[in-house]
One Martini backbone bead per residue (centre of mass of N, CA, C, O) as a GRO file, in nm:
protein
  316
    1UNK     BB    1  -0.863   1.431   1.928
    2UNK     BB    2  -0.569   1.297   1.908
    3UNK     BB    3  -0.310   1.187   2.015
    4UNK     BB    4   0.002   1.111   1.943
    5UNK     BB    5  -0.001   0.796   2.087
    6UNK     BB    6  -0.248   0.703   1.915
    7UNK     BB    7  -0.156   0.748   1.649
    8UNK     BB    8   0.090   0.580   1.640
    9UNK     BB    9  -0.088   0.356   1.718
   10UNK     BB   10  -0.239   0.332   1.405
   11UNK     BB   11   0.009   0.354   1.225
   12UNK     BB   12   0.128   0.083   1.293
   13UNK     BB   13  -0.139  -0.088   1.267
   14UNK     BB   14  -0.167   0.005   0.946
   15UNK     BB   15   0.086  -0.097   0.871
   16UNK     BB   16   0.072  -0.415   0.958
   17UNK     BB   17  -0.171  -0.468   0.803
   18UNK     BB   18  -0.034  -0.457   0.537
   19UNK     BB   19   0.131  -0.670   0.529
   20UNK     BB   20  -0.052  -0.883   0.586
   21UNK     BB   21  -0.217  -0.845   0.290
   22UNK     BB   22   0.039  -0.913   0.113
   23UNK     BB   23   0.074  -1.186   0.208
   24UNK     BB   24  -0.202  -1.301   0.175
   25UNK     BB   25  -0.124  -1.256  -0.168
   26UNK     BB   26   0.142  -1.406  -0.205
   27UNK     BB   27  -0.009  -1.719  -0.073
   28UNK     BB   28  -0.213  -1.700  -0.329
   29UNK     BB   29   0.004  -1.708  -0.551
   30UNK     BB   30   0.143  -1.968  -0.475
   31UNK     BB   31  -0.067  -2.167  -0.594
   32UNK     BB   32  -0.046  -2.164  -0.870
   33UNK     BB   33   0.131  -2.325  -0.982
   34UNK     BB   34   0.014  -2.593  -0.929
   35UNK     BB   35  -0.284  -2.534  -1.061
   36UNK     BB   36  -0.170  -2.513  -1.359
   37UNK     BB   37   0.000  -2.754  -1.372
   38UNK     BB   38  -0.268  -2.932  -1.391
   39UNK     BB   39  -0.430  -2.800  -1.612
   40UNK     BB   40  -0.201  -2.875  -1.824
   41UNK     BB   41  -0.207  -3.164  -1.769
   42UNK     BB   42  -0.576  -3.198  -1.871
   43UNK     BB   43  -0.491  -2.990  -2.077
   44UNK     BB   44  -0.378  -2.787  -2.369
   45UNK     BB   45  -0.291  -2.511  -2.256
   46UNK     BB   46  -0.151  -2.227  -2.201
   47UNK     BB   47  -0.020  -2.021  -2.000
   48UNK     BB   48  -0.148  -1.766  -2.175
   49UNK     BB   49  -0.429  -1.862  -2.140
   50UNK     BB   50  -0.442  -1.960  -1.823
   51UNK     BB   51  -0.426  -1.616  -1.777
   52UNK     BB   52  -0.652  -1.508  -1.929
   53UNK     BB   53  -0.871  -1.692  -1.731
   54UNK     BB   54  -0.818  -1.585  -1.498
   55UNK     BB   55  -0.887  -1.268  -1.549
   56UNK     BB   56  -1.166  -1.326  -1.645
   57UNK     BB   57  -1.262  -1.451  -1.394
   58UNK     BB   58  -1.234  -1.218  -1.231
   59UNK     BB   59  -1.351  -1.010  -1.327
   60UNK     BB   60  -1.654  -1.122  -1.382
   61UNK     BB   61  -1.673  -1.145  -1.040
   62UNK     BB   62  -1.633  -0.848  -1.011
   63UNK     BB   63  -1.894  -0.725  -1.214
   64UNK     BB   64  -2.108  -0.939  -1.028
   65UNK     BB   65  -2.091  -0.744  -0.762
   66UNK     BB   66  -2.081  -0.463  -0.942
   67UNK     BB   67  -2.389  -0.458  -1.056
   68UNK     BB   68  -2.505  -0.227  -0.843
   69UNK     BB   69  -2.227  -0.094  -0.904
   70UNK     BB   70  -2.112   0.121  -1.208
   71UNK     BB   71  -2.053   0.363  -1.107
   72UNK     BB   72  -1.793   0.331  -0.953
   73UNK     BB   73  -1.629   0.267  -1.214
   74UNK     BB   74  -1.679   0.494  -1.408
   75UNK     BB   75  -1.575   0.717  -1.208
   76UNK     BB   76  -1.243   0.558  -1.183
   77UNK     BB   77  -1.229   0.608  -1.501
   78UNK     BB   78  -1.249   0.899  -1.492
   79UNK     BB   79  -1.091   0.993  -1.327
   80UNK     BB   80  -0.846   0.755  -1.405
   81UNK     BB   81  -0.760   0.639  -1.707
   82UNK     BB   82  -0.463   0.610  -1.733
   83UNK     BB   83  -0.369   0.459  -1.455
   84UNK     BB   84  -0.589   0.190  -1.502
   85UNK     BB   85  -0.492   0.104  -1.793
   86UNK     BB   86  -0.168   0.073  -1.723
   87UNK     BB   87  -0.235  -0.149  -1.494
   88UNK     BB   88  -0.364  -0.351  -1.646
   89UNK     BB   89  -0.194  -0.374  -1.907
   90UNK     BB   90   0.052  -0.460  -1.674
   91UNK     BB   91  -0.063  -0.742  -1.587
   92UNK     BB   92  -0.038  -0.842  -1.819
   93UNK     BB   93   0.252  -0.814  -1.936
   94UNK     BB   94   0.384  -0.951  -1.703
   95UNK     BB   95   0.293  -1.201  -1.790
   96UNK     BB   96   0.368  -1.269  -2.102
   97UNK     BB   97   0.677  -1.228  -2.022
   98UNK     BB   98   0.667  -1.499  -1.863
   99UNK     BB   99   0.565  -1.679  -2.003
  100UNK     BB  100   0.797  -1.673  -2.238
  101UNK     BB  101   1.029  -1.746  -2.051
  102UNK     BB  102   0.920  -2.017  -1.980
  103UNK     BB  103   0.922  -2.106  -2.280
  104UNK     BB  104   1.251  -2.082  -2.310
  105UNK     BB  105   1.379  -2.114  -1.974
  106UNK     BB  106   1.206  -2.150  -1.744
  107UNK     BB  107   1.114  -2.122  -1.443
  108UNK     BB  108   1.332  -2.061  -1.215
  109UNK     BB  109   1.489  -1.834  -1.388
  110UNK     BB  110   1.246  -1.660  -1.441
  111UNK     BB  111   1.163  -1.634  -1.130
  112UNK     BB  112   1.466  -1.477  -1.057
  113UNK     BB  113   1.458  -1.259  -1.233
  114UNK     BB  114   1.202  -1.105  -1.225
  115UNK     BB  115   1.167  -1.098  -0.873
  116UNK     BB  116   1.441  -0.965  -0.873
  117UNK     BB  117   1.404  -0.683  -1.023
  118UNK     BB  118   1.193  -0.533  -0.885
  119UNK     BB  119   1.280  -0.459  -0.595
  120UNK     BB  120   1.505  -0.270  -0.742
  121UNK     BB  121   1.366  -0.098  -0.862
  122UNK     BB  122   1.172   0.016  -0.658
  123UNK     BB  123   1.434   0.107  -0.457
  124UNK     BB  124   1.541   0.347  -0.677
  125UNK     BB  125   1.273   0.498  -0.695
  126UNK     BB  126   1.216   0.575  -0.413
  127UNK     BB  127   1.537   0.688  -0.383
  128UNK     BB  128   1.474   0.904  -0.602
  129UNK     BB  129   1.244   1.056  -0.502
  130UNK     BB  130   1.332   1.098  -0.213
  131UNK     BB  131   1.669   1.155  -0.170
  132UNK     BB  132   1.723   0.849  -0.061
  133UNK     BB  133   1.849   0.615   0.112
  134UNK     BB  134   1.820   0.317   0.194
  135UNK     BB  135   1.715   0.171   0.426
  136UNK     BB  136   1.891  -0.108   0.613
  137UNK     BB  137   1.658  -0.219   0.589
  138UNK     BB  138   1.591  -0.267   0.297
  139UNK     BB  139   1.863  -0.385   0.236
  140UNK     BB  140   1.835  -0.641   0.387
  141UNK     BB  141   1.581  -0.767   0.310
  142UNK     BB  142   1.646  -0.756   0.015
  143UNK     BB  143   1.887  -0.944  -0.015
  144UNK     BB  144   1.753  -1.158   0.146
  145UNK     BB  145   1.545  -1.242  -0.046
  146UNK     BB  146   1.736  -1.280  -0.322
  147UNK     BB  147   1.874  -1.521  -0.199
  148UNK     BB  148   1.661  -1.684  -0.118
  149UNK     BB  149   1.552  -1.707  -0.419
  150UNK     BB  150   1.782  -1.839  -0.530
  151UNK     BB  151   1.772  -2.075  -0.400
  152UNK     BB  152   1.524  -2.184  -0.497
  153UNK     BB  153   1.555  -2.203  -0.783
  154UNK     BB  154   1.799  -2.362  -0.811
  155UNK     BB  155   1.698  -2.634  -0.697
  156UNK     BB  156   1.571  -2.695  -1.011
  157UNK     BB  157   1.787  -2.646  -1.224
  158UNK     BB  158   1.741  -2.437  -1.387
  159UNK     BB  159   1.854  -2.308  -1.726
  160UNK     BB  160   2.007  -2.217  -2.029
  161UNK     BB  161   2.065  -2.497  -2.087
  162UNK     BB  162   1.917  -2.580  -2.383
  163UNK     BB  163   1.791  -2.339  -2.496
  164UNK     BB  164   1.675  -2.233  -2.732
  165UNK     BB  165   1.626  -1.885  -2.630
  166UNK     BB  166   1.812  -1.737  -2.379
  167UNK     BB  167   1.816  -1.431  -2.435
  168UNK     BB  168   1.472  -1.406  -2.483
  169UNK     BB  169   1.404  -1.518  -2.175
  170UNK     BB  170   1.597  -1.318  -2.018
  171UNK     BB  171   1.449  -1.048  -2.131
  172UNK     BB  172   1.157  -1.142  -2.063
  173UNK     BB  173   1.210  -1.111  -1.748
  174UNK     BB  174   1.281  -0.840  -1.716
  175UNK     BB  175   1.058  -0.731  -1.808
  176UNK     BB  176   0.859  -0.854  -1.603
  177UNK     BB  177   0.997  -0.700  -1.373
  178UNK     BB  178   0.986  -0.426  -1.447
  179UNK     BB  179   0.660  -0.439  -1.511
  180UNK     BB  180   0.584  -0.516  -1.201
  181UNK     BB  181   0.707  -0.260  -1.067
  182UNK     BB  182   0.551  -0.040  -1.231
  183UNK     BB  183   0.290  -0.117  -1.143
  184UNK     BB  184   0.325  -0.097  -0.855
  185UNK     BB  185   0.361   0.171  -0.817
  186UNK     BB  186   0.126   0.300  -0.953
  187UNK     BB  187  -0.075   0.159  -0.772
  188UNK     BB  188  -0.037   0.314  -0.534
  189UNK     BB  189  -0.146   0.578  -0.675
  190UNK     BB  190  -0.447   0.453  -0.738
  191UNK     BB  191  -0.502   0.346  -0.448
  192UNK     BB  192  -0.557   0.662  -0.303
  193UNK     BB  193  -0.852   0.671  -0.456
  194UNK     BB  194  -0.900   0.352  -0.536
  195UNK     BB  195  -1.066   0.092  -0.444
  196UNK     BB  196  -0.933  -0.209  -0.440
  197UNK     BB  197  -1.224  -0.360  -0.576
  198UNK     BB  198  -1.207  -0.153  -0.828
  199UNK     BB  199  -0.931  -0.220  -0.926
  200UNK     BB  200  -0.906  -0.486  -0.948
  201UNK     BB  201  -1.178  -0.481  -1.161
  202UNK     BB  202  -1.021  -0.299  -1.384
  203UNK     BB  203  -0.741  -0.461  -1.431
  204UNK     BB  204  -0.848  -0.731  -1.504
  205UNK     BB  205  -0.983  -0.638  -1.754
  206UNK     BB  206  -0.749  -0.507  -1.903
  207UNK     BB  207  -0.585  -0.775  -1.874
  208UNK     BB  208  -0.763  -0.968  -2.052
  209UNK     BB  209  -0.759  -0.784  -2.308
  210UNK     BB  210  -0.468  -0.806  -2.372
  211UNK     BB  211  -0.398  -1.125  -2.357
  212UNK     BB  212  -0.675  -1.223  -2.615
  213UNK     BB  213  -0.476  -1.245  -2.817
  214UNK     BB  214  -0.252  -1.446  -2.732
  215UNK     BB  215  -0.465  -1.660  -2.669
  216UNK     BB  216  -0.552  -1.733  -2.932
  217UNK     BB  217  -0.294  -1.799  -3.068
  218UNK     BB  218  -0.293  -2.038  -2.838
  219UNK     BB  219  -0.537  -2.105  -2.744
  220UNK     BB  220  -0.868  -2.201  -2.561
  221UNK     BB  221  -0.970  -2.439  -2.564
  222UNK     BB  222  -1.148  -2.708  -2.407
  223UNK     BB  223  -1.227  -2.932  -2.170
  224UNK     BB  224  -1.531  -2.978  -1.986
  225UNK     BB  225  -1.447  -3.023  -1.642
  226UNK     BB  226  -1.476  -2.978  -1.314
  227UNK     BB  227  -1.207  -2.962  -1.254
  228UNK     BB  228  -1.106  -2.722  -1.454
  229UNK     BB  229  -1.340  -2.511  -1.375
  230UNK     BB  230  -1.231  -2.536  -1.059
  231UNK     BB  231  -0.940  -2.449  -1.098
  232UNK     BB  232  -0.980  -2.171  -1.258
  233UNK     BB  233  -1.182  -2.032  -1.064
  234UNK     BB  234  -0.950  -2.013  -0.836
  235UNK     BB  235  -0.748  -1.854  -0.980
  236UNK     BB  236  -0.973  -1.629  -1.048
  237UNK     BB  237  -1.110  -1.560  -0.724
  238UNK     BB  238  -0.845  -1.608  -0.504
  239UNK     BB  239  -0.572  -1.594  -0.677
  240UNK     BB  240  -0.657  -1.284  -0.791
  241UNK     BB  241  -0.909  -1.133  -0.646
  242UNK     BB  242  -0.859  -1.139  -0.390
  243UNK     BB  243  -0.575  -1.071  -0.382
  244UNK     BB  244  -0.522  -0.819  -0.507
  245UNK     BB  245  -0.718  -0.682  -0.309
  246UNK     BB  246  -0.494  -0.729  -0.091
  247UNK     BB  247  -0.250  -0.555  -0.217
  248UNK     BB  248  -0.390  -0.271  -0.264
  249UNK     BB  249  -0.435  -0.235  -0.003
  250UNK     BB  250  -0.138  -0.275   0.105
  251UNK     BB  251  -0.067  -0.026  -0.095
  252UNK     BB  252  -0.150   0.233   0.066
  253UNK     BB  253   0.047   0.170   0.360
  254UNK     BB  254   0.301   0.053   0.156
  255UNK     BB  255   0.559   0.016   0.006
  256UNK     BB  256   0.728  -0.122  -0.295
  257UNK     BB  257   0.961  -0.278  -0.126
  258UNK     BB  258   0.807  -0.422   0.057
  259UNK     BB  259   0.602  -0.569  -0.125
  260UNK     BB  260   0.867  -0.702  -0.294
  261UNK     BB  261   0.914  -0.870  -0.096
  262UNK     BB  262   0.727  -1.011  -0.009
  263UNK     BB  263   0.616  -1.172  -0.258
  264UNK     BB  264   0.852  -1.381  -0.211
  265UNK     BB  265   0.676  -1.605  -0.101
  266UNK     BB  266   0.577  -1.707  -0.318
  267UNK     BB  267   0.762  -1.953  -0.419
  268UNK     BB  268   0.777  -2.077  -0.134
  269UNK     BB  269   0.482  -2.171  -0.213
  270UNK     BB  270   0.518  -2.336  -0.454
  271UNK     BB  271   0.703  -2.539  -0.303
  272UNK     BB  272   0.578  -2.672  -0.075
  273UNK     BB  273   0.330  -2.776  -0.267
  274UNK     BB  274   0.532  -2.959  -0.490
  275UNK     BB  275   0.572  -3.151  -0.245
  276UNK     BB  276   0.281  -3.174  -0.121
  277UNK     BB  277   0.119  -3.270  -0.426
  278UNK     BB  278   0.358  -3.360  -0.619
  279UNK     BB  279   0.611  -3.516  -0.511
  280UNK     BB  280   0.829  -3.287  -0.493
  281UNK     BB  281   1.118  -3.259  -0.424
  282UNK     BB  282   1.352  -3.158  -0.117
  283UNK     BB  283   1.602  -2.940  -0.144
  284UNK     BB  284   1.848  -2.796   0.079
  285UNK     BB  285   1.867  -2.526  -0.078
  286UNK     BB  286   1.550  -2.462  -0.029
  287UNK     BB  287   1.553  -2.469   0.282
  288UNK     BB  288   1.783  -2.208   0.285
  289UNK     BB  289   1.595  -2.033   0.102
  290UNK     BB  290   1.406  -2.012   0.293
  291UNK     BB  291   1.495  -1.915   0.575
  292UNK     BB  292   1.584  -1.652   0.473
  293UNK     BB  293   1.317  -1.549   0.352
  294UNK     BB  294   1.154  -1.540   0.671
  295UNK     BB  295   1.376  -1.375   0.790
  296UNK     BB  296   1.316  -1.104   0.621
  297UNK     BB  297   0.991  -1.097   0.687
  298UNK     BB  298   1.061  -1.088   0.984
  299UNK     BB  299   1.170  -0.806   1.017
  300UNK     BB  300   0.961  -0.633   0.894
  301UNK     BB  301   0.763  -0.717   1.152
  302UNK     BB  302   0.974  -0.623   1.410
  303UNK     BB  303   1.031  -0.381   1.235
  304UNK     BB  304   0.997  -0.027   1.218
  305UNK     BB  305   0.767   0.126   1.026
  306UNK     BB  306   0.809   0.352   0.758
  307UNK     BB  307   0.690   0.568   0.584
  308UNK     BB  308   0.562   0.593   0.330
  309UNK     BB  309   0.613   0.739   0.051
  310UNK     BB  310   0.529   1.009  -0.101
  311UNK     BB  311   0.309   1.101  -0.341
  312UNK     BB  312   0.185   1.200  -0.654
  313UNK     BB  313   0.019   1.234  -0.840
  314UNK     BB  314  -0.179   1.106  -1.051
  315UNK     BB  315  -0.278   1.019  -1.341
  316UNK     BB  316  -0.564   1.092  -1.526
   0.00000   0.00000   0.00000
């Protein structure tokens, strides 16, 4: 039997742990938009067929893994069907829906509204569910992150002037942020019985297939060249497979707005990217949100985290 001094040192520990492991599925996240952006250079691909190729290559990757344990899939789509299909599901879904809005309105508008969106909901969720206002820490950090953000994405000059269709792109970067949201919460629920490289290799599969109608009508065809296959398959195993399979795991022991902070880390990591690979420009307001937004992180990480709110079961 555990000391209670050891028990909640285990417990910090554990907090700890997932905040680590979020950090490093976000910054694995950030690197996609660079490697997207050369593969649409070289390809005629569409960002929603290169979304499909992205899950597609992970899901793969991941079911040649479990390749002598498919009973272990097959046992967690049967313990839970409604709540992996749903996460699945929600996984191309808000990718489709960020996608849209990128063809509407642009990259940085888009991801200012999508990824601002996530975290208040999250944190409105979790604050209805427990019947209680969010921690000081949670409210600053979260304010803190979404200036952050705000100022990163403004430094693009994105705006909705001169797009064909601004409310289009407007609605659906919402709807993708609330899709986010909700998948996020979902998924805290189905982490909590299932192992997070089942999650992973089960979600990117449904999330492949939901993804596959709007890819085929606008072309998977592409130019087969070492580079384009290696540039797709990074992005779809180490920025999707190994990703989210961190991120599932710091999500059995990490609240889902405290995750929906962290992940705002990606914008900044494709922002340094950006100018690291791509040799775009770095104005002094992205300068500016990224300190504000590593002070939220920093927060995070310095301050005592509350345990996770318990969870009700999953859906069935």
């Amino acid at each position: 039997m555990l000391s209670p001094r050891t028990e909640l040192r285990a417990q910090r520990l554990g907090a700890r742990t997932g905040l680590v492991q979020i950090t490093l599925a976000a910054l694995l996240w950030g690197t996609t938009g660079v490697v997207v952006q050369l593969i649409r250079n070289r390809t005629s691909l569409s960002p929603v067929s290169i979304g499909f190729y992205r899950l597609a290559v992970a899901a793969l990757f991941l079911l040649g893994l479990h390749a002598r344990n498919v009973r272990d899939l097959v046992r967690a789509v049967r313990a839970s069907p409604i709540g992996l299909l749903l996460v699945g599901v929600g996984l191309g879904g808000y990718q489709a829906a960020y996608f849209i809005s990128v063809a509407a309105i642009g990259v940085s508008l888009s991801t200012m509204v999508s990824l601002g969106v996530a975290p208040v909901c999250i944190a409105i969720w979790e604050s209805a569910v427990a019947r209680r206002r969010p921690s000081g820490l949670t409210v600053g950090s979260l304010s803190a992150g979404i200036v952050g953000l705000v100022l990163i994405t403004a430094a693009g000059g994105h705006t909705t002037t001169g797009a064909q269709h601004p409310l289009l792109g407007l609605i659906a970067a919402v709807v993708s942020g609330v899709g986010y949201a909700a998948s996020t919460v979902l998924s805290r629920h189905v982490s909590q019985q299932t192992p997070a490289m089942t999650l992973t290799t089960i979600s990117t599969l449904f999330g492949a297939t939901a993804l596959a109608p709007f890819a085929f009508v606008n072309g998977i065809g592409l130019h087969v060249t070492a580079s384009t296959v290696s540039m797709l398959v990074y992005i779809g195993v180490v920025a999707t497979a190994v990703s989210y399979a961190l991120f599932y795991a710091g999500l059995r022991i990490t609240s889902g707005s405290v995750a929906a902070v962290l992940t705002l880390l990606e914008p900044l990591t494709a922002a340094v990217l950006a100018v690291a690979v791509l040799g775009e420009p770095l104005p002094a307001m992205e300068i500016v949100g990224g300190v504000i937004l590593l002070g939220a992180i920093t927060a995070l990480y310095l301050m005592p985290q509350p345990p996770a709110p318990e969870l009700s079961a999953p859906p069935p």
